[in-house]
mmCIF file of C-alpha atoms and ligand atoms in Angstrom:
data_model
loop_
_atom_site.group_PDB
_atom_site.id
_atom_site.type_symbol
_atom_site.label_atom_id
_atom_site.label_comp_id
_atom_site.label_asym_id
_atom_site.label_seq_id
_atom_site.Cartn_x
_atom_site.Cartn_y
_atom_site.Cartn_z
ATOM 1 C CA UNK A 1 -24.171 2.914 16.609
ATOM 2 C CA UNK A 2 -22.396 -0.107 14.602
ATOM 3 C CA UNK A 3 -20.686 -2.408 16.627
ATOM 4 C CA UNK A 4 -17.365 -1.600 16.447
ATOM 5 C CA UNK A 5 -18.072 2.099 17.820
ATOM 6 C CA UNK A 6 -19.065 0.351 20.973
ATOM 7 C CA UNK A 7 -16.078 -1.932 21.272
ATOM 8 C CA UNK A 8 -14.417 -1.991 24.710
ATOM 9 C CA UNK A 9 -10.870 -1.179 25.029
ATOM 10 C CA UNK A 10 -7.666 -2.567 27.005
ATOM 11 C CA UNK A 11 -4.924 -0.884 27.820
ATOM 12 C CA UNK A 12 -1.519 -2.398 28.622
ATOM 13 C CA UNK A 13 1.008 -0.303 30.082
ATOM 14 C CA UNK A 14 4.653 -1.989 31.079
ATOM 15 C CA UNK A 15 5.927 -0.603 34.218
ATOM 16 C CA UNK A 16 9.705 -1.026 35.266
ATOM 17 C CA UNK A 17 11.200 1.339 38.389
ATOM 18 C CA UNK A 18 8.411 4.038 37.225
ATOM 19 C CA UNK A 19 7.727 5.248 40.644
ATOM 20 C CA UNK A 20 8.303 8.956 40.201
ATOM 21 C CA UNK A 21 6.515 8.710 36.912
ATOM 22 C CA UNK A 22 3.212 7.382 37.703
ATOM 23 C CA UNK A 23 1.563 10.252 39.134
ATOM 24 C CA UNK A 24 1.895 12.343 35.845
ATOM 25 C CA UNK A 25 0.671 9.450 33.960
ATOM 26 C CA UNK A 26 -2.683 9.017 35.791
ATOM 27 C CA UNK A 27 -3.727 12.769 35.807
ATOM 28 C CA UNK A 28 -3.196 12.309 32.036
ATOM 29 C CA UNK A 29 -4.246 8.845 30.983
ATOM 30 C CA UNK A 30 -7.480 8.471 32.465
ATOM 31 C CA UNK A 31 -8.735 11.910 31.095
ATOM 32 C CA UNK A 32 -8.161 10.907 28.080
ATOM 33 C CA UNK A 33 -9.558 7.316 28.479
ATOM 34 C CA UNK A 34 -12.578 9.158 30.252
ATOM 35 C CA UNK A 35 -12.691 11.288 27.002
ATOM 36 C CA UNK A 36 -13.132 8.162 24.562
ATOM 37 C CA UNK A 37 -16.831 7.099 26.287
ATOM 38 C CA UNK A 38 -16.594 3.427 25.824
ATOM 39 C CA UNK A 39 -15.772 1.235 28.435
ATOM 40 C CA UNK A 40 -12.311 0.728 29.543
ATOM 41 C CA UNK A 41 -10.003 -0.969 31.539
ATOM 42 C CA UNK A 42 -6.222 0.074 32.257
ATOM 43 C CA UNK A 43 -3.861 -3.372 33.092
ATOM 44 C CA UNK A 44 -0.260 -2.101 34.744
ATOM 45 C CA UNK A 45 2.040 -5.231 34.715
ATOM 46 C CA UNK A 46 4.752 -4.528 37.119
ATOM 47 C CA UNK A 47 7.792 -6.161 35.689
ATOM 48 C CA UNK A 48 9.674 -6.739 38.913
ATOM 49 C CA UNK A 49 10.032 -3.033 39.717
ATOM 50 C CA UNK A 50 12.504 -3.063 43.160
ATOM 51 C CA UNK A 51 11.286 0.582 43.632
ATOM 52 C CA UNK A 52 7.747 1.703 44.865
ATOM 53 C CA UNK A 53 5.985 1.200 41.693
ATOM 54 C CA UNK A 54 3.731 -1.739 42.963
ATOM 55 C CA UNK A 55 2.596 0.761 46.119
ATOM 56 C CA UNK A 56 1.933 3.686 43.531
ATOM 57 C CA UNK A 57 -0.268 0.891 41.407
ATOM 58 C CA UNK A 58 -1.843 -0.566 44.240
ATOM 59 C CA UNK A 59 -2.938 3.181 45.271
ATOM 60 C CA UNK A 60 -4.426 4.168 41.588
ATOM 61 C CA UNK A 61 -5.938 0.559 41.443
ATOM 62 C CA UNK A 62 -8.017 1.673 44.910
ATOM 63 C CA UNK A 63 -8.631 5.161 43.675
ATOM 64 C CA UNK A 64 -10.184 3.888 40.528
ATOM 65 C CA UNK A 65 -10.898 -0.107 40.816
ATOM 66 C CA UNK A 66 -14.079 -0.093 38.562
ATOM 67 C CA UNK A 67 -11.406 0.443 35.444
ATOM 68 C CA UNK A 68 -7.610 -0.651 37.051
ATOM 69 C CA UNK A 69 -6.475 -3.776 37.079
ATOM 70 C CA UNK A 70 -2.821 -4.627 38.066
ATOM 71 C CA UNK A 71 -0.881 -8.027 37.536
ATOM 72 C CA UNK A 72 2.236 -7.666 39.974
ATOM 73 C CA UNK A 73 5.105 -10.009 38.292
ATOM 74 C CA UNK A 74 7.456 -11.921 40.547
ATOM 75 C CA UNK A 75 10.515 -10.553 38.472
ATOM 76 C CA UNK A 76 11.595 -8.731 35.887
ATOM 77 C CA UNK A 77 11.150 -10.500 32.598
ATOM 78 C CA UNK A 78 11.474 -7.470 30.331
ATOM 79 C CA UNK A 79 8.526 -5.005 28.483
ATOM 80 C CA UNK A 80 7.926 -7.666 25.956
ATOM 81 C CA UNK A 81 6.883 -10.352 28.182
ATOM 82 C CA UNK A 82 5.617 -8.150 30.781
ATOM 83 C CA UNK A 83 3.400 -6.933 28.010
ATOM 84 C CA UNK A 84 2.569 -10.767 27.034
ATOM 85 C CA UNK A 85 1.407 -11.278 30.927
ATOM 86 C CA UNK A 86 -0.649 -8.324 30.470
ATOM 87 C CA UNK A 87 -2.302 -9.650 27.374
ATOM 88 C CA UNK A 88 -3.533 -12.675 29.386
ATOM 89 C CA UNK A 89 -5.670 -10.941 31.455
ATOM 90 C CA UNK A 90 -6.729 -7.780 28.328
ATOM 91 C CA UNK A 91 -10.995 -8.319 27.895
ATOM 92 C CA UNK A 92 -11.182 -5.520 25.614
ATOM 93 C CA UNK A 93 -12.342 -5.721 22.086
ATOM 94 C CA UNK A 94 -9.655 -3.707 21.491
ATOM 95 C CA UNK A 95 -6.073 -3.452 23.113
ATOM 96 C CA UNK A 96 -3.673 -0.864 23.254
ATOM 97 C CA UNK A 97 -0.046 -0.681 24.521
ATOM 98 C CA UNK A 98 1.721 2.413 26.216
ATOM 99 C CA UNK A 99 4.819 3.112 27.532
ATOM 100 C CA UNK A 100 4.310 4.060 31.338
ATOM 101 C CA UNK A 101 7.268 7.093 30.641
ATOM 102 C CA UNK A 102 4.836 9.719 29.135
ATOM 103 C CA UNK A 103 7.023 8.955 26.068
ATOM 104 C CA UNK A 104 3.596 7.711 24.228
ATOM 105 C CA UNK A 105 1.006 10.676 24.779
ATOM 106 C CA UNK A 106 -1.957 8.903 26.015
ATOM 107 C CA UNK A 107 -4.219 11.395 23.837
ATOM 108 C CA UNK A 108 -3.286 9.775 21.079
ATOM 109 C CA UNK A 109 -5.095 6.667 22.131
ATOM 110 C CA UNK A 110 -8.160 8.226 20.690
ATOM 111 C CA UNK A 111 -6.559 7.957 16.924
ATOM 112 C CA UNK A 112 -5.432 4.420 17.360
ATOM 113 C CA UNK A 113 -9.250 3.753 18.323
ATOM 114 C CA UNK A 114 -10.461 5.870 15.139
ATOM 115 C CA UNK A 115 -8.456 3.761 12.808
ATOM 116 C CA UNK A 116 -9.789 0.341 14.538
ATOM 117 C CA UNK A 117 -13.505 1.724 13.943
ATOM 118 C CA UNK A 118 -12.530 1.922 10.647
ATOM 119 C CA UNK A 119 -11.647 -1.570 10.361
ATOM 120 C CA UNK A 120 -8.071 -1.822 10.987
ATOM 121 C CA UNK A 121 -7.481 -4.730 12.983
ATOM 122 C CA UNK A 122 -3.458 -3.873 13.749
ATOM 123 C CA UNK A 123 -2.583 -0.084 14.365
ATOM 124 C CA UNK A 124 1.259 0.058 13.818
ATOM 125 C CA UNK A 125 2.411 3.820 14.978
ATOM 126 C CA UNK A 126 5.647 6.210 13.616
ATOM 127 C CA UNK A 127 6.824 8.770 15.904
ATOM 128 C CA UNK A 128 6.898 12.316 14.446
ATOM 129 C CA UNK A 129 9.948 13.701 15.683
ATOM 130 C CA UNK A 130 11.355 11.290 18.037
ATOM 131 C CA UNK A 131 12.901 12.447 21.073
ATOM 132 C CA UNK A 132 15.431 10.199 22.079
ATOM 133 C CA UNK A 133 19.361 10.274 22.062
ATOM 134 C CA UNK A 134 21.047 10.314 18.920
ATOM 135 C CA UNK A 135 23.057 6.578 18.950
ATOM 136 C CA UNK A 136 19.263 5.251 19.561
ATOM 137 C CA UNK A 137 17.724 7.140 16.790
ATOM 138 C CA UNK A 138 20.500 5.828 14.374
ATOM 139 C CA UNK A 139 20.409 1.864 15.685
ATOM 140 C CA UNK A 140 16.704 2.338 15.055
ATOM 141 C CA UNK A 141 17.465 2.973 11.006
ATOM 142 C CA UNK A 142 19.763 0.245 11.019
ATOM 143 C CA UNK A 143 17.870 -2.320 12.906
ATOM 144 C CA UNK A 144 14.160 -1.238 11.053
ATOM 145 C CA UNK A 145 16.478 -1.415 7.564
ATOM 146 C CA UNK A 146 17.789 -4.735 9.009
ATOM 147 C CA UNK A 147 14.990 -6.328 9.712
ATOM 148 C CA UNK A 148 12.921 -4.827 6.183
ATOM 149 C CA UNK A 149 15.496 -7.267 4.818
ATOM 150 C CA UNK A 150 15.373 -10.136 6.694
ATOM 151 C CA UNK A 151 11.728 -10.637 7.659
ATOM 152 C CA UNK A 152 8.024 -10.051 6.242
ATOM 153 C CA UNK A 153 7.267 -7.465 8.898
ATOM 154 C CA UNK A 154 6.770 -4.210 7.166
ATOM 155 C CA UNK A 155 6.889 -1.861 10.199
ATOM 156 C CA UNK A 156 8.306 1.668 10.043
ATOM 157 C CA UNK A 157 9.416 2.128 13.034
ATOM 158 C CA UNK A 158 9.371 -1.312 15.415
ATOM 159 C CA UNK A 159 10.611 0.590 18.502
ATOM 160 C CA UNK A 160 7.203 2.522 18.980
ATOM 161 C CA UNK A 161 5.180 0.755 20.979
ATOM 162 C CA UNK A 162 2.380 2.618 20.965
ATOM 163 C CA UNK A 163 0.182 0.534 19.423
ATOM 164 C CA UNK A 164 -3.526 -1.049 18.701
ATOM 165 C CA UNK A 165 -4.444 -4.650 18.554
ATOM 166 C CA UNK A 166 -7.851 -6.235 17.645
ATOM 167 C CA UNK A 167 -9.292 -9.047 19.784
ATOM 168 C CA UNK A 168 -8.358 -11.686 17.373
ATOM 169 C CA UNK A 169 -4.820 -10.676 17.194
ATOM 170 C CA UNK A 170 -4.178 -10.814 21.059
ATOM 171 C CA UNK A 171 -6.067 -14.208 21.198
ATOM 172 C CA UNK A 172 -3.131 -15.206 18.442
ATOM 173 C CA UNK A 173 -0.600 -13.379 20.736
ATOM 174 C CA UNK A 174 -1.840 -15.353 23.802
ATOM 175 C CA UNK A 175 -1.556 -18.875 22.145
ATOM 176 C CA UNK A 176 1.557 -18.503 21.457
ATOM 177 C CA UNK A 177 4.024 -19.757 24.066
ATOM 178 C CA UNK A 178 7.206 -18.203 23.021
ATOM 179 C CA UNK A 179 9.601 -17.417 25.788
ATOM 180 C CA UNK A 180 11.585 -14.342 23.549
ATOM 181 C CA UNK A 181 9.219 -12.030 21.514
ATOM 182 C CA UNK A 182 8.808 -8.973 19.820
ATOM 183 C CA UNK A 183 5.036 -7.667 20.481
ATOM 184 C CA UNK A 184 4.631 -5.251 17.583
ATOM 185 C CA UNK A 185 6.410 -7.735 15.394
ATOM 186 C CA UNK A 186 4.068 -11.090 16.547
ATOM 187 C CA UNK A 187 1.356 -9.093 16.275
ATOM 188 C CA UNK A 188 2.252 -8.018 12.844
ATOM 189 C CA UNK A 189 2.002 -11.689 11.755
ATOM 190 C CA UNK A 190 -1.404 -11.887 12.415
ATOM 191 C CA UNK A 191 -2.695 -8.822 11.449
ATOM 192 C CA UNK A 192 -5.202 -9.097 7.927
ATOM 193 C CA UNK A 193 -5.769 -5.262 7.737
ATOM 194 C CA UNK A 194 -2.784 -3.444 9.367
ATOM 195 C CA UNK A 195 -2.400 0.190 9.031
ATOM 196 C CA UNK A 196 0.047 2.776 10.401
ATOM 197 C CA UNK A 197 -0.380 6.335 12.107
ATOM 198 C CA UNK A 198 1.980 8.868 13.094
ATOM 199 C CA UNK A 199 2.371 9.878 16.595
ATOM 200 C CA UNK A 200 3.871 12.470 18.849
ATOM 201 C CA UNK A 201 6.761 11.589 21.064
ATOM 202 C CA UNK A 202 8.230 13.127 23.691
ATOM 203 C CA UNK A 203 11.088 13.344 25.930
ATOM 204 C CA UNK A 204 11.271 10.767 28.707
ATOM 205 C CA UNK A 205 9.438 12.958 31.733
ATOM 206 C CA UNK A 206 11.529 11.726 34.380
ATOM 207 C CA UNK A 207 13.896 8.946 35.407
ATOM 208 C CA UNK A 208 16.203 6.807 32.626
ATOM 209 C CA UNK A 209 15.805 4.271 30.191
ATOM 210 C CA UNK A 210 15.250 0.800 31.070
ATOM 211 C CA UNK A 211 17.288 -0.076 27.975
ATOM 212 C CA UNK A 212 20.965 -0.362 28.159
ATOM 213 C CA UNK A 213 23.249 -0.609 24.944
ATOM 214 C CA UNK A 214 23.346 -4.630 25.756
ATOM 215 C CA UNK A 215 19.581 -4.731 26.708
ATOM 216 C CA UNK A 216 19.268 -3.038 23.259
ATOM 217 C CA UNK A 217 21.341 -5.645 21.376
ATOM 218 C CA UNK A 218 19.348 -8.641 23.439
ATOM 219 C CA UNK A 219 16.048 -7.139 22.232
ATOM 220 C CA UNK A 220 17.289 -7.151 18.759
ATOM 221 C CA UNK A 221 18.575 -10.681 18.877
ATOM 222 C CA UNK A 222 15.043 -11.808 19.863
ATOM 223 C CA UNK A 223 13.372 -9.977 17.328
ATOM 224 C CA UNK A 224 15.750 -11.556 14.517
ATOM 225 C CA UNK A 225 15.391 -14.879 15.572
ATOM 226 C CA UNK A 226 12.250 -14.761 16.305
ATOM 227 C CA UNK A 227 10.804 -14.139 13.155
ATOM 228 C CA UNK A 228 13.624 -14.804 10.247
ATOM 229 C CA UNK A 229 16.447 -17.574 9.727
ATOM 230 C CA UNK A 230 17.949 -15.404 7.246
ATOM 231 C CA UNK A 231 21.145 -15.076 9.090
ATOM 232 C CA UNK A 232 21.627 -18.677 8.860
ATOM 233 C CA UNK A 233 21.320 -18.651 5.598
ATOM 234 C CA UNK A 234 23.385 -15.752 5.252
ATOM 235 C CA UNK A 235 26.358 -17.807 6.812
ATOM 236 C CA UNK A 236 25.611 -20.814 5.024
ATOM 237 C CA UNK A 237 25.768 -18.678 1.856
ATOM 238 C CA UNK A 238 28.777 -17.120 2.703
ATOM 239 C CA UNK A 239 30.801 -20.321 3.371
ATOM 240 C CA UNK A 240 29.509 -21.551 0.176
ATOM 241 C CA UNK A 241 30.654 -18.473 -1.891
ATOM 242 C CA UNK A 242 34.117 -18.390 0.320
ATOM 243 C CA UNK A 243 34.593 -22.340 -0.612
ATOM 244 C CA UNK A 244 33.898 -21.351 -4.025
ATOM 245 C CA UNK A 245 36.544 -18.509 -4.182
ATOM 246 C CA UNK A 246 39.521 -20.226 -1.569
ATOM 247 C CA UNK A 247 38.769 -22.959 -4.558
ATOM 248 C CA UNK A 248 39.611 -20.573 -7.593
ATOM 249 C CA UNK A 249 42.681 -19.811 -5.417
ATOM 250 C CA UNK A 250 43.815 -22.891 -4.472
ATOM 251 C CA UNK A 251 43.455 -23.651 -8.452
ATOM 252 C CA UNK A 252 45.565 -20.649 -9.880
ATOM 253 C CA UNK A 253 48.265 -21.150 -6.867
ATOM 254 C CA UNK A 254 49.035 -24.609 -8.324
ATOM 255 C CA UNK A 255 49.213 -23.482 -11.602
ATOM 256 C CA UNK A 256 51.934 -20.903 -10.568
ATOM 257 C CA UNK A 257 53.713 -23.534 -8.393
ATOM 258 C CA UNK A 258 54.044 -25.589 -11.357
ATOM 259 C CA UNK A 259 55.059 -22.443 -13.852
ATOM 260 C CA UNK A 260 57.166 -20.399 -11.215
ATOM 261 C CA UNK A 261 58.804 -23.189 -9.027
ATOM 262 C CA UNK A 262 57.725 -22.853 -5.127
ATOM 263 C CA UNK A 263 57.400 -19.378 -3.530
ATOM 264 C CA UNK A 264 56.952 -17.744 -0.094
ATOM 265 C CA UNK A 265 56.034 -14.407 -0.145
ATOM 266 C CA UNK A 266 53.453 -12.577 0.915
ATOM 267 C CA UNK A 267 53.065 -13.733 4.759
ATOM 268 C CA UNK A 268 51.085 -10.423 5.791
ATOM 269 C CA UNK A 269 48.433 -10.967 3.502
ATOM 270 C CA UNK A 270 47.660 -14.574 4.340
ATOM 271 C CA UNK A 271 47.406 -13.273 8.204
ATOM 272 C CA UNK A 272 44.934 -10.510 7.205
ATOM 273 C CA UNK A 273 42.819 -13.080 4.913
ATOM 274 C CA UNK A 274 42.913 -15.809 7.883
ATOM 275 C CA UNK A 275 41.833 -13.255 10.480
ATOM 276 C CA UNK A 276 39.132 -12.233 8.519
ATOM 277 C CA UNK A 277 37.979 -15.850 8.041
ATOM 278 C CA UNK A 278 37.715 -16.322 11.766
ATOM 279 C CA UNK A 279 35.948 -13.443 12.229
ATOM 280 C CA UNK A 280 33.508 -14.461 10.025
ATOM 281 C CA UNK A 281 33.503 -18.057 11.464
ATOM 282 C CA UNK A 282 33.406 -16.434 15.204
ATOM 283 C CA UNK A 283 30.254 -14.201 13.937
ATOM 284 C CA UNK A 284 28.699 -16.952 12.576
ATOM 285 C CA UNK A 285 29.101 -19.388 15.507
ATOM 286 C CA UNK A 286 27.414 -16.339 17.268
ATOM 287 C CA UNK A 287 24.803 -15.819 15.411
ATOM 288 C CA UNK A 288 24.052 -19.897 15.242
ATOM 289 C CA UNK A 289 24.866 -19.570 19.288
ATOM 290 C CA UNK A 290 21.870 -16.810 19.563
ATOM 291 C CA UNK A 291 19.319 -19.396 17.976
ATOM 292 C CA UNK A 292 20.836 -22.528 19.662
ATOM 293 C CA UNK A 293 20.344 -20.343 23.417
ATOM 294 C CA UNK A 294 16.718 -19.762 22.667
ATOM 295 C CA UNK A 295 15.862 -22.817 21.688
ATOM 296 C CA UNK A 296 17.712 -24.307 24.875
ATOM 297 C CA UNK A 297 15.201 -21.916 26.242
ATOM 298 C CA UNK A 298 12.425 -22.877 24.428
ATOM 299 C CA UNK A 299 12.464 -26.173 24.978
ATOM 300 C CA UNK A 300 12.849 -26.455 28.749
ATOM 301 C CA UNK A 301 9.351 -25.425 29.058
ATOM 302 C CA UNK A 302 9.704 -22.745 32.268
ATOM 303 C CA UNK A 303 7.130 -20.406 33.146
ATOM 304 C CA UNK A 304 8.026 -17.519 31.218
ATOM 305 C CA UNK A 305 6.567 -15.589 34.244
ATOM 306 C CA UNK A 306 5.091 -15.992 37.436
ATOM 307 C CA UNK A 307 2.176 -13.570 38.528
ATOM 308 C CA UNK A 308 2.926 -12.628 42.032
ATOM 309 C CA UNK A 309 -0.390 -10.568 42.929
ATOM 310 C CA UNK A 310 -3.578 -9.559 40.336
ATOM 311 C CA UNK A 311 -5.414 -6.613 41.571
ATOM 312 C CA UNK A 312 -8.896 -6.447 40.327
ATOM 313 C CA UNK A 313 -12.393 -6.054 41.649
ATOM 314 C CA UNK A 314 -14.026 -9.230 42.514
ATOM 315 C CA UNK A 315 -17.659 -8.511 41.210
ATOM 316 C CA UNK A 316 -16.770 -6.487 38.259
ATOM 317 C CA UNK A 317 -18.443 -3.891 36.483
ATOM 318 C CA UNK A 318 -15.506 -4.154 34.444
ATOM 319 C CA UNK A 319 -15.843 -4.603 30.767
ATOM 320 C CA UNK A 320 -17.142 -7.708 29.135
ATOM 321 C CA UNK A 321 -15.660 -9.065 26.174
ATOM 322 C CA UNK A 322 -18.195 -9.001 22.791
ATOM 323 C CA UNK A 323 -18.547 -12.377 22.926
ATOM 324 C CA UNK A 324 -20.466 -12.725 26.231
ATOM 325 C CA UNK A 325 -22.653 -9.241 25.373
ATOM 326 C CA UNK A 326 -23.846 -10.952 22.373
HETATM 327 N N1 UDP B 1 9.927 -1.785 30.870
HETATM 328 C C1 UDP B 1 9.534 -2.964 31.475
HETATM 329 N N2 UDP B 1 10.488 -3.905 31.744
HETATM 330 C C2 UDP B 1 11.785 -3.732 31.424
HETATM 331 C C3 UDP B 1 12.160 -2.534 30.773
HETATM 332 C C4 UDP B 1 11.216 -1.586 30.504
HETATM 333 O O1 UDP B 1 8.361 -3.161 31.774
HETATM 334 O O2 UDP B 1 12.577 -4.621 31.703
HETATM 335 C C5 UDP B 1 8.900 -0.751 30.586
HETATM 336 C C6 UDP B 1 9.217 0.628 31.123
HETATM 337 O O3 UDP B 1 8.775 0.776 32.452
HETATM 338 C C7 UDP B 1 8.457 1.523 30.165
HETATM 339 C C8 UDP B 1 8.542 0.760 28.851
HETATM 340 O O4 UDP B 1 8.819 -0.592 29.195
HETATM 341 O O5 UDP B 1 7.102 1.640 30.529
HETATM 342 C C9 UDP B 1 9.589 1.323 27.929
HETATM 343 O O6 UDP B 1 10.833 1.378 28.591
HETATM 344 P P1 UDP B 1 11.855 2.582 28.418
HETATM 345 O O7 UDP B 1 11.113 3.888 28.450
HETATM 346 O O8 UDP B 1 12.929 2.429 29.426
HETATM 347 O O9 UDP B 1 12.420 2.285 26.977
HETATM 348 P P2 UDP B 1 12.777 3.336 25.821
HETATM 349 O O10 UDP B 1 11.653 4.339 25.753
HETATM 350 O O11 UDP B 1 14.064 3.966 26.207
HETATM 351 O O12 UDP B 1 12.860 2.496 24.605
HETATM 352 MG MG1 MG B 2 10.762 5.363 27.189
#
């Protein structure tokens, strides 16, 4: 057996108000984690859940405590940084994310580990046939085409976050300190080898999305600024070309002051060009706004969270990282 058949795997799963949920996802995630023999360890972050997710957790963690870990969170932070506290404590070799909805069929962890055996070192995933409501499947084009555009990060389909990371990439993930992120996205910047796979999706099983149209929009925000300053430029541009034209304007309107004598018509159309003009100033004080407020975040140096409980056995059979089985 080469060495990378034998590496040990992580799995993250974000859980947020999951209660009625869990159950399902136990009788099929550790089957299918049993399937895989390597060792294994499943981390549940509870982001803050005000339901009975932590009691459902704390029960599967003393049903199965050789392989569960569970970091309890203080509150919720959202899945990206819930998945970042989870990260922190990942041994694996290698480390895979999963929604806790049943959304991500935990049989297809078995693919994302064939493709790291084969040397990928970043497993990006596409959903084949994605079951979600309509307005989210069309935001999705926009935002992936959006962000094909404005950043490096050549992922199909960002919202999937199904997804495999090598050791070395969640080190990377773990030194960073960033208090907004996008998971698949940071990890993309890291990756040397990354491949994608499709994936099945399915319905939510039961309960709602965590993700409300603003949620949605604040995820987005984070994932622009976070890894492109494109927009600024894009505003910066866009004065410059609208100085450049208000310019030809202000030239030719002379010209016909002097030839025609003074006029004053057209009162409509300067109203419609000056709204426009503050809409575009208004959008791009926004968009400056949405950098400024992170970095006002940033910089005041808060815990981005605050473990609350870790539940873990205490002399571990758990799995050891490579370097100490060397
Ligand atoms: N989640 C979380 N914190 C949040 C929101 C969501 O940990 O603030 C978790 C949630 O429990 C689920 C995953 O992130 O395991 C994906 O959330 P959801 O299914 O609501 O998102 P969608 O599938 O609609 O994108
Ligand atoms: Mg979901």
């Amino acid at each position: 057996m080469n060495a990378r058949t034998e590496a040990t795997v992580s799995v993250v799963i974000p859980c947020y108000n999951e209660e009625h949920g869990l159950q399902s996802l136990f009788t099929r995630l550790y089957p299918a984690l049993d399937a895989l023999h390597r060792q294994y360890e499943v981390i549940f972050v509870d982001d803050g859940s005000s339901d009975r997710t932590v009691a459902g957790l704390r029960e599967q963690f003393n049903k199965r405590p050789d392989v569960t870990r569970v970091v309890v969170l203080a509150r919720n932070v959202g899945q990206h940084m819930a998945i970042m506290a989870g990260f922190a404590q990942a041994r694996g070799d290698y480390t895979v994310t999963l929604d806790a909805d049943l959304q991500n069929p935990p049989e297809e962890i078995a693919n994302i580990i064939a493709a790291m055996d084969s040397g990928a070192d970043y497993v990006g995933t596409v959903r084949k046939n994605r079951h979600d409501a309509y307005w989210r499947k069309a935001a999705s084009r926009l935002m992936n085409r959006f962000r094909e555009q404005t950043t490096h990060i050549r992922i199909t389909d960002q919202g999937c976050m199904l997804r495999g990371y090598d050791r070395e990439i969640v080190d990377a993930i773990n030194s960073c300190v960033e208090v907004s992120t996008f998971v698949p996205a940071l990890g993309y910047t890291f990756a040397r080898n990354p491949v994608e796979i499709e994936v099945a999706h399915a319905e939510r099983a039961v309960g709602q999305s965590k993700y409300s149209l603003f949620r949605l929009i604040r995820l987005n925000f984070d994932l622009m600024t976070g890894f492109s300053v494109v927009p600024l430029q894009f505003f910066s541009m866009a004065g410059m070309v609208i100085s450049l034209v208000s310019l030809l304007g202000f030239v030719g309107l002379t010209i016909r002051r002097i030839v025609h004598g003074p006029e004053a018509e057209g009162l409509f159309t300067l109203f419609a060009i000056a709204f426009f003009l503050i809409g575009v100033l208004l959008m791009g004080v926004g968009v400056v706004g949405e950098y400024v407020g992170r970095i006002y975040e940033q910089v005041r140096q808060r815990p981005r969270y605050t473990v609350a409980a870790l539940l873990e056995q205490e002399s571990t059979e758990a799995i050891v990282p490579a370097k100490e089985r060397a």
